[in-house]
């Protein structure tokens, strides 16, 4: 695995984790737990920024920008679906699994 794909995968993971912290910040805001809200918000923003920096690095390392964009759009969808199953106990239907299968096929063809 070359450095380009390593940056893209890490970027996608960061962009998957970032909304989890941001949603926790919203939950803490509703509970008026402002110190935890601030911590979750800053963590979510920081993880998102790390993902953005890795994306910028990956665009300079990868051969084509379209490869970078495809991976950073598709992988967070897959990672978020997996995270929703484990973190929130969400039940995923057959259409969603079929969509993930199509995404993976498309990534393989890129």
mmCIF file of C-alpha atoms in Angstrom:
data_model
loop_
_atom_site.group_PDB
_atom_site.id
_atom_site.type_symbol
_atom_site.label_atom_id
_atom_site.label_comp_id
_atom_site.label_asym_id
_atom_site.label_seq_id
_atom_site.Cartn_x
_atom_site.Cartn_y
_atom_site.Cartn_z
ATOM 1 C CA UNK A 1 0.000 0.000 0.000
ATOM 2 C CA UNK A 2 1.560 3.278 -1.010
ATOM 3 C CA UNK A 3 1.496 6.530 0.930
ATOM 4 C CA UNK A 4 -1.276 7.996 -1.228
ATOM 5 C CA UNK A 5 -3.800 5.323 -0.283
ATOM 6 C CA UNK A 6 -2.687 5.336 3.339
ATOM 7 C CA UNK A 7 -3.407 9.087 3.509
ATOM 8 C CA UNK A 8 -6.773 8.602 1.796
ATOM 9 C CA UNK A 9 -7.863 5.825 4.141
ATOM 10 C CA UNK A 10 -6.733 7.766 7.212
ATOM 11 C CA UNK A 11 -8.480 10.866 5.909
ATOM 12 C CA UNK A 12 -11.685 8.876 5.401
ATOM 13 C CA UNK A 13 -11.475 7.479 8.924
ATOM 14 C CA UNK A 14 -11.008 10.981 10.337
ATOM 15 C CA UNK A 15 -13.977 12.266 8.362
ATOM 16 C CA UNK A 16 -16.022 9.355 9.687
ATOM 17 C CA UNK A 17 -15.087 9.959 13.321
ATOM 18 C CA UNK A 18 -15.530 13.729 13.243
ATOM 19 C CA UNK A 19 -19.376 13.746 13.007
ATOM 20 C CA UNK A 20 -19.594 11.306 15.914
ATOM 21 C CA UNK A 21 -17.881 13.807 18.195
ATOM 22 C CA UNK A 22 -19.908 16.682 16.756
ATOM 23 C CA UNK A 23 -23.180 14.853 17.474
ATOM 24 C CA UNK A 24 -22.002 14.219 21.026
ATOM 25 C CA UNK A 25 -21.364 17.950 21.367
ATOM 26 C CA UNK A 26 -24.983 18.578 20.376
ATOM 27 C CA UNK A 27 -26.195 16.048 22.922
ATOM 28 C CA UNK A 28 -24.102 17.689 25.642
ATOM 29 C CA UNK A 29 -25.512 21.080 24.642
ATOM 30 C CA UNK A 30 -29.070 19.831 25.115
ATOM 31 C CA UNK A 31 -28.081 18.519 28.549
ATOM 32 C CA UNK A 32 -26.389 21.867 29.341
ATOM 33 C CA UNK A 33 -23.091 20.059 29.977
ATOM 34 C CA UNK A 34 -20.938 22.801 28.494
ATOM 35 C CA UNK A 35 -17.428 21.557 29.413
ATOM 36 C CA UNK A 36 -18.033 18.196 27.712
ATOM 37 C CA UNK A 37 -19.759 19.986 24.835
ATOM 38 C CA UNK A 38 -16.694 22.132 24.293
ATOM 39 C CA UNK A 39 -14.356 19.144 24.507
ATOM 40 C CA UNK A 40 -16.417 17.079 22.041
ATOM 41 C CA UNK A 41 -16.764 20.029 19.661
ATOM 42 C CA UNK A 42 -13.055 20.801 19.672
ATOM 43 C CA UNK A 43 -12.210 17.110 19.242
ATOM 44 C CA UNK A 44 -14.629 16.760 16.324
ATOM 45 C CA UNK A 45 -13.278 19.893 14.663
ATOM 46 C CA UNK A 46 -9.660 18.804 15.200
ATOM 47 C CA UNK A 47 -10.224 15.318 13.806
ATOM 48 C CA UNK A 48 -11.999 16.842 10.795
ATOM 49 C CA UNK A 49 -9.093 19.220 10.232
ATOM 50 C CA UNK A 50 -6.597 16.358 10.409
ATOM 51 C CA UNK A 51 -8.673 14.613 7.741
ATOM 52 C CA UNK A 52 -8.608 17.739 5.602
ATOM 53 C CA UNK A 53 -4.836 18.092 5.955
ATOM 54 C CA UNK A 54 -4.395 14.428 5.013
ATOM 55 C CA UNK A 55 -6.631 14.961 1.976
ATOM 56 C CA UNK A 56 -4.478 17.881 0.854
ATOM 57 C CA UNK A 57 -1.352 15.769 1.295
ATOM 58 C CA UNK A 58 -2.968 12.882 -0.589
ATOM 59 C CA UNK A 59 -3.893 15.093 -3.541
ATOM 60 C CA UNK A 60 -0.235 15.946 -3.987
ATOM 61 C CA UNK A 61 0.862 12.302 -3.589
ATOM 62 C CA UNK A 62 -1.747 10.585 -5.757
ATOM 63 C CA UNK A 63 -1.500 10.337 -9.513
ATOM 64 C CA UNK A 64 -4.975 11.688 -10.140
ATOM 65 C CA UNK A 65 -7.300 13.947 -8.222
ATOM 66 C CA UNK A 66 -10.300 11.873 -9.257
ATOM 67 C CA UNK A 67 -8.908 8.866 -7.368
ATOM 68 C CA UNK A 68 -8.545 10.972 -4.231
ATOM 69 C CA UNK A 69 -12.053 12.335 -4.498
ATOM 70 C CA UNK A 70 -13.620 8.931 -5.178
ATOM 71 C CA UNK A 71 -11.957 7.329 -2.178
ATOM 72 C CA UNK A 72 -12.704 10.175 0.222
ATOM 73 C CA UNK A 73 -16.369 10.265 -0.821
ATOM 74 C CA UNK A 74 -16.981 6.520 -0.847
ATOM 75 C CA UNK A 75 -15.016 5.262 2.150
ATOM 76 C CA UNK A 76 -16.687 7.528 4.754
ATOM 77 C CA UNK A 77 -20.063 6.195 3.600
ATOM 78 C CA UNK A 78 -18.904 2.643 4.244
ATOM 79 C CA UNK A 79 -17.163 3.492 7.514
ATOM 80 C CA UNK A 80 -20.147 5.498 8.784
ATOM 81 C CA UNK A 81 -22.499 2.636 8.022
ATOM 82 C CA UNK A 82 -20.259 0.230 9.915
ATOM 83 C CA UNK A 83 -19.923 2.675 12.820
ATOM 84 C CA UNK A 84 -23.704 3.119 13.015
ATOM 85 C CA UNK A 85 -24.124 -0.639 13.344
ATOM 86 C CA UNK A 86 -21.615 -0.947 16.190
ATOM 87 C CA UNK A 87 -22.175 2.350 18.018
ATOM 88 C CA UNK A 88 -25.910 2.854 17.657
ATOM 89 C CA UNK A 89 -27.202 -0.648 16.938
ATOM 90 C CA UNK A 90 -28.740 0.466 13.660
ATOM 91 C CA UNK A 91 -30.225 -2.259 11.487
ATOM 92 C CA UNK A 92 -29.130 -2.001 7.863
ATOM 93 C CA UNK A 93 -31.454 -3.222 5.123
ATOM 94 C CA UNK A 94 -30.698 -5.135 1.965
ATOM 95 C CA UNK A 95 -30.795 -1.985 -0.206
ATOM 96 C CA UNK A 96 -28.095 -0.348 1.888
ATOM 97 C CA UNK A 97 -25.901 -3.440 1.776
ATOM 98 C CA UNK A 98 -26.394 -3.595 -1.991
ATOM 99 C CA UNK A 99 -25.388 0.065 -2.234
ATOM 100 C CA UNK A 100 -22.249 -0.592 -0.207
ATOM 101 C CA UNK A 101 -21.465 -3.530 -2.486
ATOM 102 C CA UNK A 102 -21.795 -1.237 -5.525
ATOM 103 C CA UNK A 103 -19.519 1.329 -3.889
ATOM 104 C CA UNK A 104 -16.891 -1.326 -3.232
ATOM 105 C CA UNK A 105 -17.154 -2.559 -6.826
ATOM 106 C CA UNK A 106 -16.710 0.995 -8.058
ATOM 107 C CA UNK A 107 -13.647 1.490 -5.849
ATOM 108 C CA UNK A 108 -12.169 -1.701 -7.224
ATOM 109 C CA UNK A 109 -12.694 -0.487 -10.795
ATOM 110 C CA UNK A 110 -11.013 2.871 -10.086
#
